[in-house]
mmCIF file with all atom_site columns, C-alpha atoms in Angstrom:
data_model
loop_
_atom_site.group_PDB
_atom_site.id
_atom_site.type_symbol
_atom_site.label_atom_id
_atom_site.label_alt_id
_atom_site.label_comp_id
_atom_site.label_asym_id
_atom_site.label_entity_id
_atom_site.label_seq_id
_atom_site.pdbx_PDB_ins_code
_atom_site.Cartn_x
_atom_site.Cartn_y
_atom_site.Cartn_z
_atom_site.occupancy
_atom_site.B_iso_or_equiv
_atom_site.pdbx_formal_charge
_atom_site.auth_seq_id
_atom_site.auth_comp_id
_atom_site.auth_asym_id
_atom_site.auth_atom_id
_atom_site.pdbx_PDB_model_num
ATOM 1   C CA . ASN A 1 1   ? 18.261  1.358   9.564   1.00 57.00 ? 1468 ASN A CA 1
ATOM 2   C CA . ALA A 1 2   ? 17.396  -0.812  6.611   1.00 67.00 ? 1469 ALA A CA 1
ATOM 3   C CA . GLY A 1 3   ? 14.379  0.292   4.685   1.00 89.00 ? 1470 GLY A CA 1
ATOM 4   C CA . VAL A 1 4   ? 13.001  2.667   2.033   1.00 92.00 ? 1471 VAL A CA 1
ATOM 5   C CA . THR A 1 5   ? 13.963  6.278   2.090   1.00 94.00 ? 1472 THR A CA 1
ATOM 6   C CA . GLN A 1 6   ? 11.921  8.945   0.308   1.00 94.00 ? 1473 GLN A CA 1
ATOM 7   C CA . THR A 1 7   ? 12.657  12.577  -0.166  1.00 94.00 ? 1474 THR A CA 1
ATOM 8   C CA . PRO A 1 8   ? 11.292  15.186  0.222   1.00 95.00 ? 1475 PRO A CA 1
ATOM 9   C CA . LYS A 1 9   ? 8.707   14.642  2.974   1.00 91.00 ? 1476 LYS A CA 1
ATOM 10  C CA . PHE A 1 10  ? 6.688   17.733  2.037   1.00 94.00 ? 1477 PHE A CA 1
ATOM 11  C CA . GLN A 1 11  ? 6.509   19.843  -1.152  1.00 95.00 ? 1478 GLN A CA 1
ATOM 12  C CA . VAL A 1 12  ? 4.355   22.643  -2.441  1.00 97.00 ? 1479 VAL A CA 1
ATOM 13  C CA . LEU A 1 13  ? 4.462   23.309  -6.163  1.00 96.00 ? 1480 LEU A CA 1
ATOM 14  C CA . LYS A 1 14  ? 2.813   25.811  -8.428  1.00 97.00 ? 1481 LYS A CA 1
ATOM 15  C CA . THR A 1 15  ? 0.810   24.574  -11.385 1.00 97.00 ? 1482 THR A CA 1
ATOM 16  C CA . GLY A 1 16  ? 3.188   23.859  -14.284 1.00 97.00 ? 1483 GLY A CA 1
ATOM 17  C CA . GLN A 1 17  ? 6.300   23.392  -12.166 1.00 97.00 ? 1484 GLN A CA 1
ATOM 18  C CA . SER A 1 18  ? 8.296   20.181  -12.322 1.00 96.00 ? 1485 SER A CA 1
ATOM 19  C CA . MET A 1 19  ? 9.879   18.122  -9.604  1.00 96.00 ? 1486 MET A CA 1
ATOM 20  C CA . THR A 1 20  ? 11.393  14.664  -8.912  1.00 97.00 ? 1487 THR A CA 1
ATOM 21  C CA . LEU A 1 21  ? 10.575  12.514  -5.946  1.00 97.00 ? 1488 LEU A CA 1
ATOM 22  C CA . GLN A 1 22  ? 13.528  10.368  -4.897  1.00 97.00 ? 1489 GLN A CA 1
ATOM 23  C CA . CYS A 1 23  ? 13.368  6.846   -3.466  1.00 97.00 ? 1490 CYS A CA 1
ATOM 24  C CA . ALA A 1 24  ? 16.130  4.546   -2.364  1.00 96.00 ? 1491 ALA A CA 1
ATOM 25  C CA . GLN A 1 25  ? 16.108  1.136   -0.703  1.00 95.00 ? 1492 GLN A CA 1
ATOM 26  C CA . ASP A 1 26  ? 18.957  -0.775  0.850   1.00 93.00 ? 1493 ASP A CA 1
ATOM 27  C CA . MET A 1 27  ? 17.376  -4.235  1.112   1.00 90.00 ? 1494 MET A CA 1
ATOM 28  C CA . ASN A 1 28  ? 18.583  -5.428  -2.303  1.00 91.00 ? 1495 ASN A CA 1
ATOM 29  C CA . HIS A 1 29  ? 15.008  -5.813  -3.487  1.00 90.00 ? 1496 HIS A CA 1
ATOM 30  C CA . ASN A 1 30  ? 14.343  -6.257  -7.208  1.00 89.00 ? 1497 ASN A CA 1
ATOM 31  C CA . SER A 1 31  ? 10.881  -4.710  -7.359  1.00 89.00 ? 1498 SER A CA 1
ATOM 32  C CA . MET A 1 32  ? 10.105  -1.061  -6.625  1.00 92.00 ? 1499 MET A CA 1
ATOM 33  C CA . TYR A 1 33  ? 6.825   0.887   -6.858  1.00 92.00 ? 1500 TYR A CA 1
ATOM 34  C CA . TRP A 1 34  ? 5.328   4.330   -6.718  1.00 95.00 ? 1501 TRP A CA 1
ATOM 35  C CA . TYR A 1 35  ? 1.850   4.745   -5.331  1.00 93.00 ? 1502 TYR A CA 1
ATOM 36  C CA . ARG A 1 36  ? -0.352  7.709   -4.686  1.00 93.00 ? 1503 ARG A CA 1
ATOM 37  C CA . GLN A 1 37  ? -2.902  7.768   -1.899  1.00 88.00 ? 1504 GLN A CA 1
ATOM 38  C CA . ASP A 1 38  ? -5.997  9.904   -2.015  1.00 87.00 ? 1505 ASP A CA 1
ATOM 39  C CA . PRO A 1 39  ? -8.931  9.944   0.427   1.00 78.00 ? 1506 PRO A CA 1
ATOM 40  C CA . GLY A 1 40  ? -11.469 7.308   -0.447  1.00 74.00 ? 1507 GLY A CA 1
ATOM 41  C CA . MET A 1 41  ? -9.342  5.936   -3.293  1.00 77.00 ? 1508 MET A CA 1
ATOM 42  C CA . GLY A 1 42  ? -6.891  3.785   -1.422  1.00 79.00 ? 1509 GLY A CA 1
ATOM 43  C CA . LEU A 1 43  ? -3.408  3.199   -2.779  1.00 86.00 ? 1510 LEU A CA 1
ATOM 44  C CA . ARG A 1 44  ? -3.195  3.462   -6.550  1.00 89.00 ? 1511 ARG A CA 1
ATOM 45  C CA . LEU A 1 45  ? -0.178  2.246   -8.483  1.00 88.00 ? 1512 LEU A CA 1
ATOM 46  C CA . ILE A 1 46  ? 1.488   4.852   -10.689 1.00 93.00 ? 1513 ILE A CA 1
ATOM 47  C CA . TYR A 1 47  ? 4.519   2.954   -12.014 1.00 93.00 ? 1514 TYR A CA 1
ATOM 48  C CA . TYR A 1 48  ? 6.504   -0.025  -10.993 1.00 90.00 ? 1515 TYR A CA 1
ATOM 49  C CA . SER A 1 49  ? 9.850   -1.560  -11.800 1.00 91.00 ? 1516 SER A CA 1
ATOM 50  C CA . ALA A 1 50  ? 10.150  -5.353  -11.588 1.00 86.00 ? 1517 ALA A CA 1
ATOM 51  C CA . SER A 1 51  ? 13.908  -5.236  -11.881 1.00 87.00 ? 1518 SER A CA 1
ATOM 52  C CA . GLU A 1 52  ? 16.753  -2.849  -12.645 1.00 89.00 ? 1519 GLU A CA 1
ATOM 53  C CA . GLY A 1 53  ? 16.367  -1.483  -16.137 1.00 88.00 ? 1520 GLY A CA 1
ATOM 54  C CA . THR A 1 54  ? 12.648  -2.127  -16.495 1.00 91.00 ? 1521 THR A CA 1
ATOM 55  C CA . THR A 1 55  ? 9.624   0.042   -15.771 1.00 93.00 ? 1522 THR A CA 1
ATOM 56  C CA . ASP A 1 56  ? 5.938   -0.453  -16.422 1.00 91.00 ? 1523 ASP A CA 1
ATOM 57  C CA . LYS A 1 57  ? 2.827   1.650   -16.108 1.00 90.00 ? 1524 LYS A CA 1
ATOM 58  C CA . GLY A 1 58  ? 0.423   1.036   -13.326 1.00 87.00 ? 1525 GLY A CA 1
ATOM 59  C CA . GLU A 1 59  ? -3.144  2.164   -12.821 1.00 85.00 ? 1526 GLU A CA 1
ATOM 60  C CA . VAL A 1 60  ? -2.641  5.985   -12.981 1.00 92.00 ? 1527 VAL A CA 1
ATOM 61  C CA . PRO A 1 61  ? 0.553   6.744   -14.960 1.00 95.00 ? 1528 PRO A CA 1
ATOM 62  C CA . ASN A 1 62  ? -0.603  9.889   -16.838 1.00 95.00 ? 1529 ASN A CA 1
ATOM 63  C CA . GLY A 1 63  ? 1.414   12.988  -15.925 1.00 96.00 ? 1530 GLY A CA 1
ATOM 64  C CA . TYR A 1 64  ? 4.311   11.030  -14.429 1.00 97.00 ? 1531 TYR A CA 1
ATOM 65  C CA . ASN A 1 65  ? 7.613   9.542   -15.539 1.00 97.00 ? 1532 ASN A CA 1
ATOM 66  C CA . VAL A 1 66  ? 9.945   7.251   -13.707 1.00 97.00 ? 1533 VAL A CA 1
ATOM 67  C CA . SER A 1 67  ? 13.590  6.231   -13.795 1.00 97.00 ? 1534 SER A CA 1
ATOM 68  C CA . ARG A 1 68  ? 15.109  3.097   -12.299 1.00 96.00 ? 1535 ARG A CA 1
ATOM 69  C CA . LEU A 1 69  ? 18.593  4.511   -11.927 1.00 87.00 ? 1536 LEU A CA 1
ATOM 70  C CA . ASN A 1 70  ? 20.067  1.338   -10.443 1.00 95.00 ? 1537 ASN A CA 1
ATOM 71  C CA . LYS A 1 71  ? 18.861  -1.442  -8.219  1.00 94.00 ? 1538 LYS A CA 1
ATOM 72  C CA . ARG A 1 72  ? 18.614  0.874   -5.221  1.00 96.00 ? 1539 ARG A CA 1
ATOM 73  C CA . GLU A 1 73  ? 16.962  3.931   -6.677  1.00 96.00 ? 1540 GLU A CA 1
ATOM 74  C CA . PHE A 1 74  ? 13.570  4.603   -8.311  1.00 97.00 ? 1541 PHE A CA 1
ATOM 75  C CA . SER A 1 75  ? 12.581  8.191   -8.959  1.00 97.00 ? 1542 SER A CA 1
ATOM 76  C CA . LEU A 1 76  ? 9.236   9.685   -9.939  1.00 98.00 ? 1543 LEU A CA 1
ATOM 77  C CA . ARG A 1 77  ? 9.055   12.874  -11.963 1.00 97.00 ? 1544 ARG A CA 1
ATOM 78  C CA . LEU A 1 78  ? 6.205   15.310  -12.487 1.00 97.00 ? 1545 LEU A CA 1
ATOM 79  C CA . GLU A 1 79  ? 6.998   17.265  -15.630 1.00 93.00 ? 1546 GLU A CA 1
ATOM 80  C CA . SER A 1 80  ? 4.214   19.842  -15.328 1.00 96.00 ? 1547 SER A CA 1
ATOM 81  C CA . ALA A 1 81  ? 2.427   19.614  -12.029 1.00 96.00 ? 1548 ALA A CA 1
ATOM 82  C CA . ALA A 1 82  ? -1.364  19.913  -11.899 1.00 97.00 ? 1549 ALA A CA 1
ATOM 83  C CA . PRO A 1 83  ? -3.684  20.389  -8.886  1.00 96.00 ? 1550 PRO A CA 1
ATOM 84  C CA . SER A 1 84  ? -5.044  16.892  -9.521  1.00 96.00 ? 1551 SER A CA 1
ATOM 85  C CA . GLN A 1 85  ? -1.645  15.580  -8.549  1.00 97.00 ? 1552 GLN A CA 1
ATOM 86  C CA . THR A 1 86  ? -2.013  16.835  -5.000  1.00 97.00 ? 1553 THR A CA 1
ATOM 87  C CA . SER A 1 87  ? -1.679  13.663  -3.047  1.00 95.00 ? 1554 SER A CA 1
ATOM 88  C CA . VAL A 1 88  ? 0.513   11.579  -0.702  1.00 92.00 ? 1555 VAL A CA 1
ATOM 89  C CA . TYR A 1 89  ? 3.071   9.588   -2.627  1.00 95.00 ? 1556 TYR A CA 1
ATOM 90  C CA . PHE A 1 90  ? 4.570   6.380   -1.347  1.00 93.00 ? 1557 PHE A CA 1
ATOM 91  C CA . CYS A 1 91  ? 7.524   4.477   -2.677  1.00 95.00 ? 1558 CYS A CA 1
ATOM 92  C CA . ALA A 1 92  ? 7.756   0.794   -1.821  1.00 92.00 ? 1559 ALA A CA 1
ATOM 93  C CA . SER A 1 93  ? 9.963   -2.191  -2.542  1.00 91.00 ? 1560 SER A CA 1
ATOM 94  C CA . SER A 1 94  ? 9.415   -5.922  -2.376  1.00 85.00 ? 1561 SER A CA 1
ATOM 95  C CA . GLU A 1 95  ? 11.148  -9.180  -2.907  1.00 78.00 ? 1562 GLU A CA 1
ATOM 96  C CA . TYR A 1 96  ? 9.872   -12.683 -2.286  1.00 62.00 ? 1563 TYR A CA 1
ATOM 97  C CA . SER A 1 97  ? 9.405   -11.927 1.422   1.00 59.00 ? 1564 SER A CA 1
ATOM 98  C CA . PRO A 1 98  ? 5.963   -11.047 2.717   1.00 62.00 ? 1565 PRO A CA 1
ATOM 99  C CA . GLY A 1 99  ? 4.543   -7.801  1.477   1.00 71.00 ? 1566 GLY A CA 1
ATOM 100 C CA . TYR A 1 100 ? 6.068   -4.460  0.863   1.00 78.00 ? 1567 TYR A CA 1
ATOM 101 C CA . THR A 1 101 ? 8.360   -2.175  2.723   1.00 85.00 ? 1568 THR A CA 1
ATOM 102 C CA . PHE A 1 102 ? 7.042   1.347   2.349   1.00 89.00 ? 1569 PHE A CA 1
ATOM 103 C CA . GLY A 1 103 ? 8.783   4.705   2.507   1.00 90.00 ? 1570 GLY A CA 1
ATOM 104 C CA . SER A 1 104 ? 7.390   7.299   4.885   1.00 86.00 ? 1571 SER A CA 1
ATOM 105 C CA . GLY A 1 105 ? 5.581   9.200   2.102   1.00 90.00 ? 1572 GLY A CA 1
ATOM 106 C CA . THR A 1 106 ? 5.781   12.596  0.428   1.00 93.00 ? 1573 THR A CA 1
ATOM 107 C CA . ARG A 1 107 ? 2.898   15.017  0.899   1.00 93.00 ? 1574 ARG A CA 1
ATOM 108 C CA . LEU A 1 108 ? 2.636   17.016  -2.297  1.00 96.00 ? 1575 LEU A CA 1
ATOM 109 C CA . THR A 1 109 ? 0.398   20.038  -2.740  1.00 96.00 ? 1576 THR A CA 1
ATOM 110 C CA . VAL A 1 110 ? -0.021  21.692  -6.162  1.00 97.00 ? 1577 VAL A CA 1
ATOM 111 C CA . VAL A 1 111 ? -1.545  25.132  -6.044  1.00 96.00 ? 1578 VAL A CA 1
ATOM 112 C CA . GLU B 2 1   ? -10.988 -6.680  -13.823 1.00 75.00 ? 1046 GLU B CA 1
ATOM 113 C CA . ASP B 2 2   ? -8.931  -7.360  -10.718 1.00 78.00 ? 1047 ASP B CA 1
ATOM 114 C CA . LYS B 2 3   ? -10.337 -5.700  -7.627  1.00 87.00 ? 1048 LYS B CA 1
ATOM 115 C CA . VAL B 2 4   ? -10.161 -5.714  -3.858  1.00 92.00 ? 1049 VAL B CA 1
ATOM 116 C CA . VAL B 2 5   ? -13.160 -4.503  -1.836  1.00 94.00 ? 1050 VAL B CA 1
ATOM 117 C CA . GLN B 2 6   ? -13.023 -3.710  1.863   1.00 95.00 ? 1051 GLN B CA 1
ATOM 118 C CA . SER B 2 7   ? -15.898 -3.171  4.223   1.00 96.00 ? 1052 SER B CA 1
ATOM 119 C CA . PRO B 2 8   ? -16.947 -1.276  6.109   1.00 95.00 ? 1053 PRO B CA 1
ATOM 120 C CA . LEU B 2 9   ? -15.338 1.913   4.843   1.00 92.00 ? 1054 LEU B CA 1
ATOM 121 C CA . SER B 2 10  ? -15.231 3.330   8.356   1.00 93.00 ? 1055 SER B CA 1
ATOM 122 C CA . LEU B 2 11  ? -16.055 2.129   11.818  1.00 95.00 ? 1056 LEU B CA 1
ATOM 123 C CA . VAL B 2 12  ? -16.261 3.839   15.207  1.00 97.00 ? 1057 VAL B CA 1
ATOM 124 C CA . VAL B 2 13  ? -16.193 1.625   18.318  1.00 97.00 ? 1058 VAL B CA 1
ATOM 125 C CA . HIS B 2 14  ? -15.559 1.971   22.060  1.00 97.00 ? 1059 HIS B CA 1
ATOM 126 C CA . GLU B 2 15  ? -12.471 0.654   23.814  1.00 98.00 ? 1060 GLU B CA 1
ATOM 127 C CA . GLY B 2 16  ? -12.935 -3.028  24.645  1.00 97.00 ? 1061 GLY B CA 1
ATOM 128 C CA . ASP B 2 17  ? -15.190 -3.785  21.682  1.00 98.00 ? 1062 ASP B CA 1
ATOM 129 C CA . THR B 2 18  ? -14.345 -6.498  19.163  1.00 98.00 ? 1063 THR B CA 1
ATOM 130 C CA . VAL B 2 19  ? -14.290 -5.578  15.494  1.00 98.00 ? 1064 VAL B CA 1
ATOM 131 C CA . THR B 2 20  ? -14.287 -7.564  12.284  1.00 98.00 ? 1065 THR B CA 1
ATOM 132 C CA . LEU B 2 21  ? -12.965 -6.062  9.066   1.00 98.00 ? 1066 LEU B CA 1
ATOM 133 C CA . ASN B 2 22  ? -13.738 -7.641  5.737   1.00 98.00 ? 1067 ASN B CA 1
ATOM 134 C CA . CYS B 2 23  ? -11.814 -7.966  2.499   1.00 97.00 ? 1068 CYS B CA 1
ATOM 135 C CA . SER B 2 24  ? -13.154 -9.626  -0.658  1.00 97.00 ? 1069 SER B CA 1
ATOM 136 C CA . TYR B 2 25  ? -11.277 -9.970  -3.859  1.00 95.00 ? 1070 TYR B CA 1
ATOM 137 C CA . GLU B 2 26  ? -11.348 -10.923 -7.483  1.00 92.00 ? 1071 GLU B CA 1
ATOM 138 C CA . VAL B 2 27  ? -7.767  -11.241 -8.630  1.00 86.00 ? 1072 VAL B CA 1
ATOM 139 C CA . THR B 2 28  ? -6.365  -13.620 -11.185 1.00 85.00 ? 1073 THR B CA 1
ATOM 140 C CA . ASN B 2 29  ? -3.253  -15.537 -10.335 1.00 87.00 ? 1074 ASN B CA 1
ATOM 141 C CA . PHE B 2 30  ? -3.665  -15.045 -6.601  1.00 90.00 ? 1075 PHE B CA 1
ATOM 142 C CA . ARG B 2 31  ? -0.536  -15.615 -4.584  1.00 88.00 ? 1076 ARG B CA 1
ATOM 143 C CA . SER B 2 32  ? -1.221  -14.152 -1.149  1.00 90.00 ? 1077 SER B CA 1
ATOM 144 C CA . LEU B 2 33  ? -3.373  -11.751 0.791   1.00 93.00 ? 1078 LEU B CA 1
ATOM 145 C CA . LEU B 2 34  ? -1.785  -9.147  3.040   1.00 92.00 ? 1079 LEU B CA 1
ATOM 146 C CA . TRP B 2 35  ? -3.088  -6.912  5.796   1.00 94.00 ? 1080 TRP B CA 1
ATOM 147 C CA . TYR B 2 36  ? -1.494  -3.589  6.686   1.00 92.00 ? 1081 TYR B CA 1
ATOM 148 C CA . LYS B 2 37  ? -2.082  -1.000  9.375   1.00 92.00 ? 1082 LYS B CA 1
ATOM 149 C CA . GLN B 2 38  ? -1.621  2.628   8.444   1.00 87.00 ? 1083 GLN B CA 1
ATOM 150 C CA . GLU B 2 39  ? -1.468  5.262   11.123  1.00 84.00 ? 1084 GLU B CA 1
ATOM 151 C CA . LYS B 2 40  ? -0.058  8.670   10.344  1.00 73.00 ? 1085 LYS B CA 1
ATOM 152 C CA . LYS B 2 41  ? 2.556   7.611   7.831   1.00 72.00 ? 1086 LYS B CA 1
ATOM 153 C CA . ALA B 2 42  ? 3.325   4.567   5.784   1.00 79.00 ? 1087 ALA B CA 1
ATOM 154 C CA . PRO B 2 43  ? 1.444   1.265   6.030   1.00 85.00 ? 1088 PRO B CA 1
ATOM 155 C CA . THR B 2 44  ? 3.074   -1.372  8.239   1.00 84.00 ? 1089 THR B CA 1
ATOM 156 C CA . PHE B 2 45  ? 2.791   -5.062  7.552   1.00 84.00 ? 1090 PHE B CA 1
ATOM 157 C CA . LEU B 2 46  ? 0.478   -7.154  9.781   1.00 91.00 ? 1091 LEU B CA 1
ATOM 158 C CA . PHE B 2 47  ? -0.175  -10.558 8.191   1.00 88.00 ? 1092 PHE B CA 1
ATOM 159 C CA . MET B 2 48  ? 0.305   -12.570 5.045   1.00 89.00 ? 1093 MET B CA 1
ATOM 160 C CA . LEU B 2 49  ? -2.180  -15.331 4.285   1.00 92.00 ? 1094 LEU B CA 1
ATOM 161 C CA . THR B 2 50  ? -1.705  -17.929 1.601   1.00 90.00 ? 1095 THR B CA 1
ATOM 162 C CA . SER B 2 51  ? -3.784  -20.923 2.696   1.00 88.00 ? 1096 SER B CA 1
ATOM 163 C CA . SER B 2 52  ? -7.487  -21.223 3.445   1.00 90.00 ? 1097 SER B CA 1
ATOM 164 C CA . GLY B 2 53  ? -8.649  -21.855 6.981   1.00 89.00 ? 1098 GLY B CA 1
ATOM 165 C CA . ILE B 2 54  ? -5.358  -21.222 8.771   1.00 89.00 ? 1099 ILE B CA 1
ATOM 166 C CA . GLU B 2 55  ? -5.669  -18.447 11.303  1.00 92.00 ? 1100 GLU B CA 1
ATOM 167 C CA . LYS B 2 56  ? -2.785  -16.083 11.739  1.00 92.00 ? 1101 LYS B CA 1
ATOM 168 C CA . LYS B 2 57  ? -2.645  -14.459 15.162  1.00 93.00 ? 1102 LYS B CA 1
ATOM 169 C CA . SER B 2 58  ? -0.661  -11.613 16.698  1.00 92.00 ? 1103 SER B CA 1
ATOM 170 C CA . GLY B 2 59  ? -1.706  -10.498 20.134  1.00 95.00 ? 1104 GLY B CA 1
ATOM 171 C CA . ARG B 2 60  ? -5.274  -9.217  19.878  1.00 97.00 ? 1105 ARG B CA 1
ATOM 172 C CA . LEU B 2 61  ? -5.272  -9.315  16.090  1.00 97.00 ? 1106 LEU B CA 1
ATOM 173 C CA . SER B 2 62  ? -6.126  -12.367 14.031  1.00 97.00 ? 1107 SER B CA 1
ATOM 174 C CA . SER B 2 63  ? -6.900  -13.033 10.408  1.00 97.00 ? 1108 SER B CA 1
ATOM 175 C CA . ILE B 2 64  ? -8.155  -15.910 8.267   1.00 96.00 ? 1109 ILE B CA 1
ATOM 176 C CA . LEU B 2 65  ? -8.512  -16.491 4.520   1.00 96.00 ? 1110 LEU B CA 1
ATOM 177 C CA . ASP B 2 66  ? -11.195 -18.295 2.577   1.00 95.00 ? 1111 ASP B CA 1
ATOM 178 C CA . LYS B 2 67  ? -9.907  -18.944 -0.946  1.00 92.00 ? 1112 LYS B CA 1
ATOM 179 C CA . LYS B 2 68  ? -13.105 -20.645 -2.050  1.00 93.00 ? 1113 LYS B CA 1
ATOM 180 C CA . GLU B 2 69  ? -15.306 -17.673 -1.208  1.00 93.00 ? 1114 GLU B CA 1
ATOM 181 C CA . LEU B 2 70  ? -12.498 -15.191 -2.011  1.00 95.00 ? 1115 LEU B CA 1
ATOM 182 C CA . PHE B 2 71  ? -12.458 -13.218 1.224   1.00 95.00 ? 1116 PHE B CA 1
ATOM 183 C CA . SER B 2 72  ? -10.541 -12.569 4.376   1.00 97.00 ? 1117 SER B CA 1
ATOM 184 C CA . ILE B 2 73  ? -11.399 -11.132 7.752   1.00 98.00 ? 1118 ILE B CA 1
ATOM 185 C CA . LEU B 2 74  ? -9.255  -9.274  10.248  1.00 98.00 ? 1119 LEU B CA 1
ATOM 186 C CA . ASN B 2 75  ? -10.469 -9.417  13.860  1.00 98.00 ? 1120 ASN B CA 1
ATOM 187 C CA . ILE B 2 76  ? -9.345  -7.163  16.648  1.00 98.00 ? 1121 ILE B CA 1
ATOM 188 C CA . THR B 2 77  ? -10.451 -8.069  20.156  1.00 98.00 ? 1122 THR B CA 1
ATOM 189 C CA . ALA B 2 78  ? -10.486 -5.811  23.201  1.00 98.00 ? 1123 ALA B CA 1
ATOM 190 C CA . THR B 2 79  ? -9.791  -2.766  21.045  1.00 98.00 ? 1124 THR B CA 1
ATOM 191 C CA . GLN B 2 80  ? -7.633  0.102   22.363  1.00 97.00 ? 1125 GLN B CA 1
ATOM 192 C CA . THR B 2 81  ? -7.250  3.670   21.186  1.00 97.00 ? 1126 THR B CA 1
ATOM 193 C CA . GLY B 2 82  ? -3.895  2.719   19.686  1.00 96.00 ? 1127 GLY B CA 1
ATOM 194 C CA . ASP B 2 83  ? -5.759  0.475   17.246  1.00 97.00 ? 1128 ASP B CA 1
ATOM 195 C CA . SER B 2 84  ? -7.219  3.568   15.549  1.00 96.00 ? 1129 SER B CA 1
ATOM 196 C CA . ALA B 2 85  ? -5.865  3.490   12.025  1.00 94.00 ? 1130 ALA B CA 1
ATOM 197 C CA . ILE B 2 86  ? -6.668  2.621   8.448   1.00 92.00 ? 1131 ILE B CA 1
ATOM 198 C CA . TYR B 2 87  ? -6.455  -1.101  7.746   1.00 95.00 ? 1132 TYR B CA 1
ATOM 199 C CA . LEU B 2 88  ? -5.528  -2.004  4.207   1.00 93.00 ? 1133 LEU B CA 1
ATOM 200 C CA . CYS B 2 89  ? -5.995  -5.308  2.465   1.00 94.00 ? 1134 CYS B CA 1
ATOM 201 C CA . ALA B 2 90  ? -3.863  -6.188  -0.545  1.00 92.00 ? 1135 ALA B CA 1
ATOM 202 C CA . ILE B 2 91  ? -3.610  -9.134  -2.914  1.00 90.00 ? 1136 ILE B CA 1
ATOM 203 C CA . ARG B 2 92  ? -0.284  -10.154 -4.309  1.00 85.00 ? 1137 ARG B CA 1
ATOM 204 C CA . SER B 2 93  ? -0.375  -11.869 -7.664  1.00 83.00 ? 1138 SER B CA 1
ATOM 205 C CA . ASP B 2 94  ? 1.996   -14.449 -9.068  1.00 81.00 ? 1139 ASP B CA 1
ATOM 206 C CA . GLN B 2 95  ? 3.449   -11.690 -11.194 1.00 74.00 ? 1140 GLN B CA 1
ATOM 207 C CA . ASN B 2 96  ? 4.387   -9.827  -8.009  1.00 71.00 ? 1141 ASN B CA 1
ATOM 208 C CA . GLN B 2 97  ? 1.782   -7.170  -8.541  1.00 76.00 ? 1142 GLN B CA 1
ATOM 209 C CA . PHE B 2 98  ? -0.178  -5.802  -5.633  1.00 81.00 ? 1143 PHE B CA 1
ATOM 210 C CA . TYR B 2 99  ? -3.835  -4.746  -5.648  1.00 87.00 ? 1144 TYR B CA 1
ATOM 211 C CA . PHE B 2 100 ? -5.012  -2.649  -2.680  1.00 89.00 ? 1145 PHE B CA 1
ATOM 212 C CA . GLY B 2 101 ? -8.449  -2.085  -1.290  1.00 90.00 ? 1146 GLY B CA 1
ATOM 213 C CA . THR B 2 102 ? -9.535  1.450   -0.263  1.00 86.00 ? 1147 THR B CA 1
ATOM 214 C CA . GLY B 2 103 ? -9.075  0.567   3.388   1.00 91.00 ? 1148 GLY B CA 1
ATOM 215 C CA . THR B 2 104 ? -11.250 0.557   6.522   1.00 94.00 ? 1149 THR B CA 1
ATOM 216 C CA . SER B 2 105 ? -10.865 3.525   8.804   1.00 93.00 ? 1150 SER B CA 1
ATOM 217 C CA . LEU B 2 106 ? -11.168 2.396   12.413  1.00 96.00 ? 1151 LEU B CA 1
ATOM 218 C CA . THR B 2 107 ? -11.628 4.855   15.254  1.00 96.00 ? 1152 THR B CA 1
ATOM 219 C CA . VAL B 2 108 ? -11.577 3.575   18.840  1.00 97.00 ? 1153 VAL B CA 1
ATOM 220 C CA . ILE B 2 109 ? -13.136 5.938   21.362  1.00 97.00 ? 1154 ILE B CA 1
ATOM 221 C CA . PRO B 2 110 ? -11.899 5.811   24.990  1.00 95.00 ? 1155 PRO B CA 1
#
């Protein structure tokens, strides 16, 4: 099925560990995004990529890095995980059609 | 500062009730307003509104935009337990950036 695929769905990390969240879309969209969702905070933009080869910081970029590997893939890396990064992470893509298409989310717990 | 404010933050109603969810915004270079429904996983798209005063309707859900007063409402009539979800409002700018509200959590009791 066409859409946005995120992996993994669940992850538990120890403080200081690193990991990469993977995201791929097969809709030929130019723009891709990483959001985190925390209770009472709504969706907050971490990084986005308007097109292949470009990335920009969003509202809460500290502690994260991203790579737009090609038009399909946009990964999010936590170099040294902290408990404050416990959250649900969503990848999304968009083009000039209405709204986003979201991935199913990654529930990350940092202990 | 660009912002999107939704109210109420949470709402509990009985099946059959009608609810109105509010979204106000201050976003430069407004392009469109979008409503999403989020149940257990990712948000799913409901409506996109670009013009004032034109109601969008899908079954028991409807929405309208007022670009002069900078707000939108989402109405749900004859609510059902399956309507229980978080409803997110987002603004899309001309630069293809999205600004989300914190959402309204709706619980429909049988």
